[in-house]
Coordinates of C-alpha atoms in Angstrom, one line a residue:
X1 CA 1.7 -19.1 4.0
X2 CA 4.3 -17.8 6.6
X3 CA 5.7 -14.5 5.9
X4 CA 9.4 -15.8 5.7
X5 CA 8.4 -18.3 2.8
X6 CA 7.4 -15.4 0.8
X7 CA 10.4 -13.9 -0.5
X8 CA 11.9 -17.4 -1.4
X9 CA 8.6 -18.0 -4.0
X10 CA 8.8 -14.8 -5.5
X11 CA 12.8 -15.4 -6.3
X12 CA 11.8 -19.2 -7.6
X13 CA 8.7 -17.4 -9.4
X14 CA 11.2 -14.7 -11.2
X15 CA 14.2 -16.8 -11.7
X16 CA 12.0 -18.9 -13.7
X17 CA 12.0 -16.8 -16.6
X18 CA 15.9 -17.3 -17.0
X19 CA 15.0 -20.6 -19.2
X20 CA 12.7 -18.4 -21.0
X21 CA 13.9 -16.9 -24.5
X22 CA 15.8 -13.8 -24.2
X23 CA 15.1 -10.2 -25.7
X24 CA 14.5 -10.7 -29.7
X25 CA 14.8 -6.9 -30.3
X26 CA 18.6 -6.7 -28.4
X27 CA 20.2 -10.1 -29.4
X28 CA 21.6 -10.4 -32.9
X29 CA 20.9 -13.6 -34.6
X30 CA 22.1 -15.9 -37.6
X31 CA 20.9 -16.9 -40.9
X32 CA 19.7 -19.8 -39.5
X33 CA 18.0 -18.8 -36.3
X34 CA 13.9 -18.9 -38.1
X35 CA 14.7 -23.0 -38.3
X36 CA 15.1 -23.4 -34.5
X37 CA 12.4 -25.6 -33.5
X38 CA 10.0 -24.3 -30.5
X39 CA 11.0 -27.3 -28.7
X40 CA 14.7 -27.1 -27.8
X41 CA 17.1 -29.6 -26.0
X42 CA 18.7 -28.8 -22.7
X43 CA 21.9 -27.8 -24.0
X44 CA 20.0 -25.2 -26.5
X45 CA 18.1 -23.5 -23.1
X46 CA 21.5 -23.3 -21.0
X47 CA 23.4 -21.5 -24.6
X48 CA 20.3 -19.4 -24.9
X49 CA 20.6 -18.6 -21.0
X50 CA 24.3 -18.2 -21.4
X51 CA 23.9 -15.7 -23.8
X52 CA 21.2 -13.5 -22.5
X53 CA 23.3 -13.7 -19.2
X54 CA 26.6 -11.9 -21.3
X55 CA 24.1 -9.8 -23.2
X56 CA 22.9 -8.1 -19.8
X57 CA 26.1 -8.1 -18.6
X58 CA 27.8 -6.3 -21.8
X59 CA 25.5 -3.2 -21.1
X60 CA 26.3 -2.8 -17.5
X61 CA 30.0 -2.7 -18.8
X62 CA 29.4 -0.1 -21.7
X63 CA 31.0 -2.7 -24.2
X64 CA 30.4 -1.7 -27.8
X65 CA 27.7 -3.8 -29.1
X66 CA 25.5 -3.3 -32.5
X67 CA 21.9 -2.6 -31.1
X68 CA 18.9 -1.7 -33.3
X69 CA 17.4 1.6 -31.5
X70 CA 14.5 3.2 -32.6
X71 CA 14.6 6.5 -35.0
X72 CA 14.6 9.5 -32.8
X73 CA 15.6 12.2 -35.4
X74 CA 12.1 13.6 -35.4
X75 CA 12.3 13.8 -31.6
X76 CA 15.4 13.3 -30.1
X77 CA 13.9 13.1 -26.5
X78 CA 15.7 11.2 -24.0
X79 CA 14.7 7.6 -23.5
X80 CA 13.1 7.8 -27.0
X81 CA 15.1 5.4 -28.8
X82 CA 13.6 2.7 -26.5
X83 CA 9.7 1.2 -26.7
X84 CA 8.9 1.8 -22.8
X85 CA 5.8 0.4 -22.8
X86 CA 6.4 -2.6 -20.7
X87 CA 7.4 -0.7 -18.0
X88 CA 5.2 -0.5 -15.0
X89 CA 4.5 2.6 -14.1
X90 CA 4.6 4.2 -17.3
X91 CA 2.3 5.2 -19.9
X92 CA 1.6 2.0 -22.3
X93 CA 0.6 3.8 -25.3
X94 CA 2.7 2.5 -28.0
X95 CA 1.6 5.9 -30.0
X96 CA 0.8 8.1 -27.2
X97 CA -2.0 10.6 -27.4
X98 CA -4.3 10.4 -29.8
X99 CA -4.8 13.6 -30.1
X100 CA -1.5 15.4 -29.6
X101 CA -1.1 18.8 -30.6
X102 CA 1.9 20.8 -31.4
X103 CA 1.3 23.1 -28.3
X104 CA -1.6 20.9 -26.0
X105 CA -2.4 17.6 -25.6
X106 CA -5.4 17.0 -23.8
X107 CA -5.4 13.9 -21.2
X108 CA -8.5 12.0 -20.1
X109 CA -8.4 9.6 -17.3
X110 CA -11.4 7.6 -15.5
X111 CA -10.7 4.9 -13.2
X112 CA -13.8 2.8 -11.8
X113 CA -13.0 0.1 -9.3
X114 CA -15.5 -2.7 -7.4
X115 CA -13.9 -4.6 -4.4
X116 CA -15.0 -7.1 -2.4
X117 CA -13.2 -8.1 1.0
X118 CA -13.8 -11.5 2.9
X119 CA -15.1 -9.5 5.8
X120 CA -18.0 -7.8 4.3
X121 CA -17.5 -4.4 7.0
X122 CA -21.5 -3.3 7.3
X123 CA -20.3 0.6 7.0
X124 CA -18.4 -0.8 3.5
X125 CA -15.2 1.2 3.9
X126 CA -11.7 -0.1 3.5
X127 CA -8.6 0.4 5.8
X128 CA -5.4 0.4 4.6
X129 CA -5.5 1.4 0.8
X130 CA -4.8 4.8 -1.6
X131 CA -6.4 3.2 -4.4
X132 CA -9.4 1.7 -2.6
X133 CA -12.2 3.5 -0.7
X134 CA -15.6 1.5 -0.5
X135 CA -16.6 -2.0 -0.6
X136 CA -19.2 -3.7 -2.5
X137 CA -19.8 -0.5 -4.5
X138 CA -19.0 0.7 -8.0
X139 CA -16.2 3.7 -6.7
X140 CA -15.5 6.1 -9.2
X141 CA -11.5 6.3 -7.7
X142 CA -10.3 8.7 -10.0
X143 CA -11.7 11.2 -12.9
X144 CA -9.3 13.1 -14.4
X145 CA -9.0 16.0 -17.3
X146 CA -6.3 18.3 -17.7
X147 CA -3.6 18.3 -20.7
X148 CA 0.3 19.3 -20.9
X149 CA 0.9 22.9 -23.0
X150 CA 4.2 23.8 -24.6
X151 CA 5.0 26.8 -26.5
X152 CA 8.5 28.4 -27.4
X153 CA 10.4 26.3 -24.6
X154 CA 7.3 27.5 -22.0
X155 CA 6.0 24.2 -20.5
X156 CA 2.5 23.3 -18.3
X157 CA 0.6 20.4 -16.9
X158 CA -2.2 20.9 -15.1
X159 CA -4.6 17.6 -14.3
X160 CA -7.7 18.2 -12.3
X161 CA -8.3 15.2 -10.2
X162 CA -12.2 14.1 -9.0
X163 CA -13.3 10.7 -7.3
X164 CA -12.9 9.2 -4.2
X165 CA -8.6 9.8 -4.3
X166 CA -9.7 13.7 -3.8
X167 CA -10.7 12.3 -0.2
X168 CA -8.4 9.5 0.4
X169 CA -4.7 10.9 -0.8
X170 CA -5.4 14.5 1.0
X171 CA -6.7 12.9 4.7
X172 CA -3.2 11.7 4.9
X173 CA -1.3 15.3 5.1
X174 CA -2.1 17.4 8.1
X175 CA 0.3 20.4 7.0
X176 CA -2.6 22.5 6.3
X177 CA -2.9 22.8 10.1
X178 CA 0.1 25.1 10.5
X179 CA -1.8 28.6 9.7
X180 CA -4.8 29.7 7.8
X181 CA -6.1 29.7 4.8
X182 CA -7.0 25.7 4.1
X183 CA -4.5 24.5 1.8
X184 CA -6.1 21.0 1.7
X185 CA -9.3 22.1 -0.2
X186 CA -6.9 24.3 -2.7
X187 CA -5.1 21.7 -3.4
X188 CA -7.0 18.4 -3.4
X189 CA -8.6 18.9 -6.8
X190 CA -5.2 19.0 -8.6
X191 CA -3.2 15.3 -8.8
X192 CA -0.8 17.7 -11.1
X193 CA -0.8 21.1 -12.1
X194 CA 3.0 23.0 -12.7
X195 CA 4.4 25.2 -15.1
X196 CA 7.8 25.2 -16.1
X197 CA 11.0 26.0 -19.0
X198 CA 12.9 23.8 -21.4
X199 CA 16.5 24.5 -21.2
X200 CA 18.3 23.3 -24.2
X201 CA 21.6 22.3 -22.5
X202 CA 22.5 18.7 -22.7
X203 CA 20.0 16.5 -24.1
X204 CA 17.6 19.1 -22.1
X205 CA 16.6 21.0 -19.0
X206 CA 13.5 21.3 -17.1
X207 CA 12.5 23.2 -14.3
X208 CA 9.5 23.1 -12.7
X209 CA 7.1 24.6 -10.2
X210 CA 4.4 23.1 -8.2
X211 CA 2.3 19.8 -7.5
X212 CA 4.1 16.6 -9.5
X213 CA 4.2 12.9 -9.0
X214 CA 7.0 11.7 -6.9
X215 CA 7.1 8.0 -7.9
X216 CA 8.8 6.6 -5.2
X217 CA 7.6 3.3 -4.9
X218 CA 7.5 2.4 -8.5
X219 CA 4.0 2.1 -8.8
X220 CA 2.1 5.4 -10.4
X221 CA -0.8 7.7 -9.3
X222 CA -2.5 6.6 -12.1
X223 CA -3.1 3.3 -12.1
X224 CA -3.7 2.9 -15.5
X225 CA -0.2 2.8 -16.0
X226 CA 0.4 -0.1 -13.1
X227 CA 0.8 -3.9 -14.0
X228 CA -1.2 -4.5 -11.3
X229 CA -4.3 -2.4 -9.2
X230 CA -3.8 -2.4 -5.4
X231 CA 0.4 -2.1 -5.0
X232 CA 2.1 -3.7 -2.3
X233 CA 3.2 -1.4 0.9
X234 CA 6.4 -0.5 -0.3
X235 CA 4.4 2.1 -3.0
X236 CA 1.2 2.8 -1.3
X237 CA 2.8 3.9 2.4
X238 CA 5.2 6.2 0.2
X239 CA 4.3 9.6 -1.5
X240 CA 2.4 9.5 -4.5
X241 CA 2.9 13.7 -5.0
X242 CA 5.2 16.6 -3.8
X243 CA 4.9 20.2 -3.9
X244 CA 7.8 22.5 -5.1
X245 CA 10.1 22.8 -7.6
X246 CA 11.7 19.7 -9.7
X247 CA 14.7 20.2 -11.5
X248 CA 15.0 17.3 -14.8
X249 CA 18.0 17.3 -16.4
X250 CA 19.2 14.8 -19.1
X251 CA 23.0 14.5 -19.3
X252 CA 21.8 11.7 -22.2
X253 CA 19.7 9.3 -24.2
X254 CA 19.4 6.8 -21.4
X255 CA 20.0 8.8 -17.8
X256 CA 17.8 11.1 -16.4
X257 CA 18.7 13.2 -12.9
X258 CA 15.9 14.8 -10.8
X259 CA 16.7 17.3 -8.5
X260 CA 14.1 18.1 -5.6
X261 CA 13.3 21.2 -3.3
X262 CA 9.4 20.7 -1.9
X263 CA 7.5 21.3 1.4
X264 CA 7.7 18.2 2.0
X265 CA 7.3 14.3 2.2
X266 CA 3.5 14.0 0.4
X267 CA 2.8 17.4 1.9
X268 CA 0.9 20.3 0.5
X269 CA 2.6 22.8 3.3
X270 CA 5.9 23.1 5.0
X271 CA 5.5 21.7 8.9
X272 CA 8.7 23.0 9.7
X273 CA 10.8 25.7 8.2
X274 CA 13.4 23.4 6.3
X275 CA 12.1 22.4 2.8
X276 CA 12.5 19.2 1.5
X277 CA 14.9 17.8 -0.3
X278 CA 15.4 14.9 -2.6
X279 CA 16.6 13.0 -5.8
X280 CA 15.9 10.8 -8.6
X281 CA 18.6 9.1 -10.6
X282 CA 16.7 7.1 -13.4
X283 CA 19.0 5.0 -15.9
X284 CA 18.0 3.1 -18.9
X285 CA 21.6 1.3 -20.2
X286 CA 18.9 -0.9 -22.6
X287 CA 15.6 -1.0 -23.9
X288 CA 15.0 -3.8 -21.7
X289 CA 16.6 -2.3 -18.0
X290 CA 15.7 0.3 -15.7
X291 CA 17.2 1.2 -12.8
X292 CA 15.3 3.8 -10.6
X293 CA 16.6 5.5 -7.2
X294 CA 14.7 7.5 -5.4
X295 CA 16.5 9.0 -2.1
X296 CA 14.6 12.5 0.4
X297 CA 16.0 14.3 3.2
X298 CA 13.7 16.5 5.3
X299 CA 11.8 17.2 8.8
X300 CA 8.5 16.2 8.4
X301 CA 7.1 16.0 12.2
X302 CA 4.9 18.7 13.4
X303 CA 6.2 21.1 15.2
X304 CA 9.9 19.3 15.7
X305 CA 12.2 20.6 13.5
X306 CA 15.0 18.9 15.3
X307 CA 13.7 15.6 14.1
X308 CA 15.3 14.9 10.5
X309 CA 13.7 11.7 8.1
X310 CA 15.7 10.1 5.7
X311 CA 13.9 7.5 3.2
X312 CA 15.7 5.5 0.2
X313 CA 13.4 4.1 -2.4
X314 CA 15.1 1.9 -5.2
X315 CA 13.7 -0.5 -7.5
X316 CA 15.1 -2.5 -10.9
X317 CA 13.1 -3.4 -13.9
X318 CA 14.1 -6.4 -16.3
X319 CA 12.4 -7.2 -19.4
X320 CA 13.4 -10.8 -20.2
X321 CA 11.7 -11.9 -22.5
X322 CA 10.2 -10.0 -25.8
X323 CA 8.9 -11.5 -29.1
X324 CA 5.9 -9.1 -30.1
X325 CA 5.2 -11.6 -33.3
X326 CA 4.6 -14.4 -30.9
X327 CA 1.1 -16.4 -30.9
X328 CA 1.7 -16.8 -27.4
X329 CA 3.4 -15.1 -24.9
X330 CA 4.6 -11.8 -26.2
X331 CA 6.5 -10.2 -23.0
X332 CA 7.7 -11.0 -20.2
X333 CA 9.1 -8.5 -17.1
X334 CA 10.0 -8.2 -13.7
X335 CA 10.6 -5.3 -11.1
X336 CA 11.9 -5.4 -7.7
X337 CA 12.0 -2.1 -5.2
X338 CA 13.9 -2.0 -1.8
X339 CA 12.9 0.8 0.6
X340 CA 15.0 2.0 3.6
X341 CA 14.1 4.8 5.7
X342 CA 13.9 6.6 9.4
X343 CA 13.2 9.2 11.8
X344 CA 15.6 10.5 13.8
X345 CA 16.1 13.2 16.7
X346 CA 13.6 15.1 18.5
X347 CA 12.7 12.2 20.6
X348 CA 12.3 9.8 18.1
X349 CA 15.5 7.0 17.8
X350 CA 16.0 5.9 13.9
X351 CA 16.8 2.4 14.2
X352 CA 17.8 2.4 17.6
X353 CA 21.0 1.4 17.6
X354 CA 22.9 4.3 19.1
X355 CA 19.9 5.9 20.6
X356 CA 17.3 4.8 23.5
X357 CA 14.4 6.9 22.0
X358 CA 11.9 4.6 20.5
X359 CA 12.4 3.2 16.9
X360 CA 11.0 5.6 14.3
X361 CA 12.4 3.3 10.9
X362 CA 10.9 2.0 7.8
X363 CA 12.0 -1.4 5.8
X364 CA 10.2 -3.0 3.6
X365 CA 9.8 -4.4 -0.7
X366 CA 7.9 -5.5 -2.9
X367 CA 8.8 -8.1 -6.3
X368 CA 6.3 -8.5 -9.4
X369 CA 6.7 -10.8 -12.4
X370 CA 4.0 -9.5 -15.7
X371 CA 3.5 -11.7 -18.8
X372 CA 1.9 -10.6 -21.6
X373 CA 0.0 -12.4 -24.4
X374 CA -3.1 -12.6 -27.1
X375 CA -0.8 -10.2 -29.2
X376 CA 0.0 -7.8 -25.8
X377 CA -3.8 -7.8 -25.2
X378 CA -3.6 -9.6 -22.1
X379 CA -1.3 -9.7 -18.8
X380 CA -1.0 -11.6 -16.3
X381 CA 0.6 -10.7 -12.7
X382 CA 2.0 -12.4 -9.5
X383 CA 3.8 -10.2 -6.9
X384 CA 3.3 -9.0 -3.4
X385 CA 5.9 -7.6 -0.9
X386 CA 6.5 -6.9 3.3
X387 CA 7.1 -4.3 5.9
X388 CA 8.5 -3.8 8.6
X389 CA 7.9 -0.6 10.8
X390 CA 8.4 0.0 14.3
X391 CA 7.6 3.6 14.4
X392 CA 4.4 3.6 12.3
X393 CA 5.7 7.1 10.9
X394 CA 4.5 6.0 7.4
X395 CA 1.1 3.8 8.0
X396 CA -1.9 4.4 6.2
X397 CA -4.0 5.3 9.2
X398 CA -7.6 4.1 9.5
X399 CA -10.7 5.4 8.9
X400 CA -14.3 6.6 11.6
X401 CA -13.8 5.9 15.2
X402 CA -10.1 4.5 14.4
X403 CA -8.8 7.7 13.1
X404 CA -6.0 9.2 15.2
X405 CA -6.2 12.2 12.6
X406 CA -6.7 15.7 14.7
X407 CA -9.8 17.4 14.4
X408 CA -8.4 21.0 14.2
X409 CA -12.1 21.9 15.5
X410 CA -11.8 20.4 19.4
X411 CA -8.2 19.7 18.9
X412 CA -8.7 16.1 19.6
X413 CA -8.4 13.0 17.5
X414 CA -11.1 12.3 15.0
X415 CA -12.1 8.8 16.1
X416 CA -13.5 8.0 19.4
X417 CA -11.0 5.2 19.5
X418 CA -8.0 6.2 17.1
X419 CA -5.2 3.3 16.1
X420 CA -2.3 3.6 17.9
X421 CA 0.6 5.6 16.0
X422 CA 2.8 6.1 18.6
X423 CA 6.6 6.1 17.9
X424 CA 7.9 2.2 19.0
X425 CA 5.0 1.0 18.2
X426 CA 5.1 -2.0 15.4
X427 CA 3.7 -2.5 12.1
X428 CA 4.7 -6.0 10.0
X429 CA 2.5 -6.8 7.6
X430 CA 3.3 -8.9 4.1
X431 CA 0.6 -9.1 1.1
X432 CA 0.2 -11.4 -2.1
X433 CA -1.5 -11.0 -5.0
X434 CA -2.2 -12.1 -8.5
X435 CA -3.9 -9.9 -11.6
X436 CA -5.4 -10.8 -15.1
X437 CA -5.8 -7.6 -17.2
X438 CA -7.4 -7.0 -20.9
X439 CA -6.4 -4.6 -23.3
X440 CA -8.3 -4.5 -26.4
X441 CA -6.9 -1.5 -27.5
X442 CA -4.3 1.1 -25.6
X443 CA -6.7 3.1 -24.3
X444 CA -8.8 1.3 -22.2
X445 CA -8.0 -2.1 -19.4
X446 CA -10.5 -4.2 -17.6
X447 CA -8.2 -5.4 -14.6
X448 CA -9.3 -8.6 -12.3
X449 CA -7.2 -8.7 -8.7
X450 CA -7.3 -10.8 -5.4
X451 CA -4.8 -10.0 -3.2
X452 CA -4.2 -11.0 -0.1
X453 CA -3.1 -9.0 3.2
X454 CA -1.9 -9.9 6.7
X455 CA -0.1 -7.8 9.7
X456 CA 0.7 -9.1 13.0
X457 CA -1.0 -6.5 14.3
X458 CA -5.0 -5.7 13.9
X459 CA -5.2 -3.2 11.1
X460 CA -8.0 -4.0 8.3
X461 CA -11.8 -3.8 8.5
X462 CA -13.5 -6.5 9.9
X463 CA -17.2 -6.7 9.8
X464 CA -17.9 -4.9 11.9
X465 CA -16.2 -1.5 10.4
X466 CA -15.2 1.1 12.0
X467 CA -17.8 3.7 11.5
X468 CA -20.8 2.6 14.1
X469 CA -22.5 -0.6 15.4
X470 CA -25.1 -0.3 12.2
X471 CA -22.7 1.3 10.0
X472 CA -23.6 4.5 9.8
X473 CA -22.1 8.3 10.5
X474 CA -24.2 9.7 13.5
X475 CA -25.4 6.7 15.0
X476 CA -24.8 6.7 18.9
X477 CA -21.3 4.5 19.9
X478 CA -22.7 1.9 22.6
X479 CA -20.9 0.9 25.2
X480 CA -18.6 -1.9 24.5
X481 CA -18.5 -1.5 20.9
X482 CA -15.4 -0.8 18.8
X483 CA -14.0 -0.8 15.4
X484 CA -13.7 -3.9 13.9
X485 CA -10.0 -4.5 13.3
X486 CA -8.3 -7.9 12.3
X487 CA -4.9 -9.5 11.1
X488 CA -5.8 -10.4 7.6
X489 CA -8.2 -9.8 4.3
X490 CA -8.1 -11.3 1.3
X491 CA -10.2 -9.2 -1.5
X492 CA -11.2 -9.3 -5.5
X493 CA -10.8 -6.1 -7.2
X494 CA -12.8 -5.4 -10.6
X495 CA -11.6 -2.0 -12.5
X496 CA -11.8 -0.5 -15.6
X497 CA -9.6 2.0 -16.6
X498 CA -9.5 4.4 -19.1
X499 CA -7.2 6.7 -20.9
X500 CA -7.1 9.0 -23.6

């Protein structure tokens, strides 16, 4: 498939659902509406599409119209009134914890993953993914136990993360260069851990202090809470955590406003002296919409404090279809994220346009359409997304003798032969994938993905791999050989996920 045909089947994939029947929870119907036959006429689908089109349109206008909410008397959180479930990203517990207490609820995660590429590399690593390590191995990505605390408007999280995302997530951050003391092993055990106070101004307050998830890119850490397993570029190139202090505040029920001032882009240390600094905007005019914008302003090249990043992450959810009592499908959603970003000054040219110094930008997105059925104990997903980045400045970088990593030891690059990350140097790559998950219950999935992954450039394991010319750490390079790199993969990805 060329990469320019893929945007145009994702939009003809998504519009689809417009003929689809509209949100049962937000549309108010007659006396009569229980005798509407399944099968309806053309002139039925185009009213029913007609209506859902002024429905959505209504919110986005603030115009008065008689909604059932939920009862949030007992609670009274933002976002409350609404059954957020559906959203990807987000925790689908319809009931949350289990095991909730009135000052700590503990939180379990495991994640367990097998994938397969087409390649077979002989040294069985991948290239190229956060949530992915090993090939043709049960990985244990992620174990994690922690719990949130609250007590007299005091507030905590703290969730201790094991598995192979200790390794992968932390290689990426070379902060903990700049001085002693290796922040990296401090820190790489923790996916979250902050403590923080509930103001009660508003609809609330919170400010908090430490590591938290960023979510810029949509997709979560945990990918138990993702409509799909491997996430297009757009989400795994882009932070997953920051480190600093997160101001929440809630001016109401449906808007949230995040205020930002960390170390750094997905950095555990400061390489510069400025800090970080960022915002979230997250609205919810209906149950059934969310819009999510995501924009950071920082300098996040070592030792170049005169170069400045900019990044915009901003993605729009759309439940449009929703009839929980259905025999069939029950749900039906869509998201779509836009990211626009760059690097520039310090010898590095942003887009270029008014500048001769190389090309330091970042463009790229991503589209996914989730149905669910079988009672919301099944999903099935179709999405994928591109890139486009001349500069590099956020590729995943590979693995063994392709590292360009620094060893801090001989103050050279880890691998023998590191991939090129040089600033003008191009990255396009486009992926597509499809997903069928089971959820017997809400605490545990069994997810089945192949996805499929192409760059114009080499980037993903071949197999050869990149570790040796047998495949293992230690064995002598010979001349001639080098890491395996090529244009494309295509891979099946088994996981089982659960949470508690």
């Amino acid at each position: 498939m060329k990469t320019r045909l893929l945007p145009l089947c994702l939009l003809l994939f998504t519009c689809s659902a417009v003929f689809a029947e509209s949100d049962s929870t937000n549309i108010t119907k007659d006396a009569t509406a229980s005798t509407i036959p399944v099968k309806r006429h053309a002139t039925d689908i185009r009213l029913r599409a007609k209506e859902m089109t002024q429905d959505f349109i209504a919110d986005f206008l603030n115009k008065s119209k008689k909604v059932k909410h939920r009862d949030t008397s007992a609670t009274a959180d933002p976002f409350s009134q609404f059954d957020l479930t559906w959203l990807n990203g987000n925790d689908r517990r319809k009931n949350g914890s289990p095991f909730a207490g009135k000052y700590f609820t503990p939180i379990v995660m495991v994640d367990v993953n097998y994938t397969a590429s087409n390649w077979h590399p002989i040294d069985n690593t991948v290239v190229g993914s956060t949530a992915l390590a090993r090939n043709n191995e049960v990985e244990i990505s992620l174990a994690s136990l922690g719990g949130e605390f609250q007590y007299d408007n005091v507030r905590a999280k703290i969730m201790l993360q094991f598995g192979t995302r200790a390794e992968v997530v932390p290689r990426n951050d070379a902060s903990w260069t700049r001085g002693s003391y290796n922040i990296q092993d401090a820190y790489r055990y923790f996916s979250e851990a902050y403590g923080g106070y509930h103001f009660n101004v508003m609809h609330g307050i919170n400010v908090d202090a430490g590591i938290f998830m960023s979510y810029v890119g949509l997709f979560s850490y945990y990918n138990c809470e993702n409509w799909t397993y491997q996430p297009s570029y757009t989400s795994d190139n882009t932070p997953w955590f920051f480190n600093g202090v997160r101001i929440q505040m809630f001016p109401s029920m449906k808007l949230k406003q995040e205020i930002w001032i960390i170390n750094g882009w997905q950095t555990y240390g400061k390489f510069n002296n400025m800090p970080g600094l960022g915002s979230q905007t997250t609205w919810s005019p209906r149950e059934s919409v969310r819009v999510v914008s995501n924009n950071y302003f920082g300098t996040d090249v070592e030792n170049d404090p005169n170069c400045f990043r900019f990044h915009s992450d901003n993605s729009f959810l759309f439940r449009y279809f929703n009839k929980p009592a259905s025999k069939g499908v029950t749900k039906g959603a869509f998201s779509i994220t836009g990211d626009l970003g760059f690097q520039s000054g310090g010898g590095l040219g942003g887009f270029g346009l008014m500048s001769n110094n190389p090309q330091s930008n970042f463009l790229s997105w991503m589209a996914y359409n989730n149905i669910w059925f079988g009672k919301d104990h099944f999903s099935w997903c179709v999405g994928g997304g591109q890139i486009h980045n001349p500069g590099r400045y956020l590729v995943l970088a590979p693995t063994g003798q392709a590292d360009p990593n620094t060893n801090i030891q001989t103050g050279s690059t880890i691998g023998s032969m590191p991939y090129n990350l040089s600033a003008g140097t191009p990255f396009d790559a486009w992926d597509l994938s499809t997903s069928l998950s089971w959820m017997p219950n809400d605490f545990i999935t069994f997810t089945l993905q192949v996805i499929h992954r192409q760059a114009q450039e080499d980037y993903f394991a071949g197999h050869g791999g990149v570790t040796s010319p047998n495949g293992y750490e230690g064995t002598p390079l010979t001349p001639g050989w080098a890491p395996d790199l090529v244009k494309q993969e295509t891979r099946a990805i088994a996981a089982i996920m659960v949470r508690l």
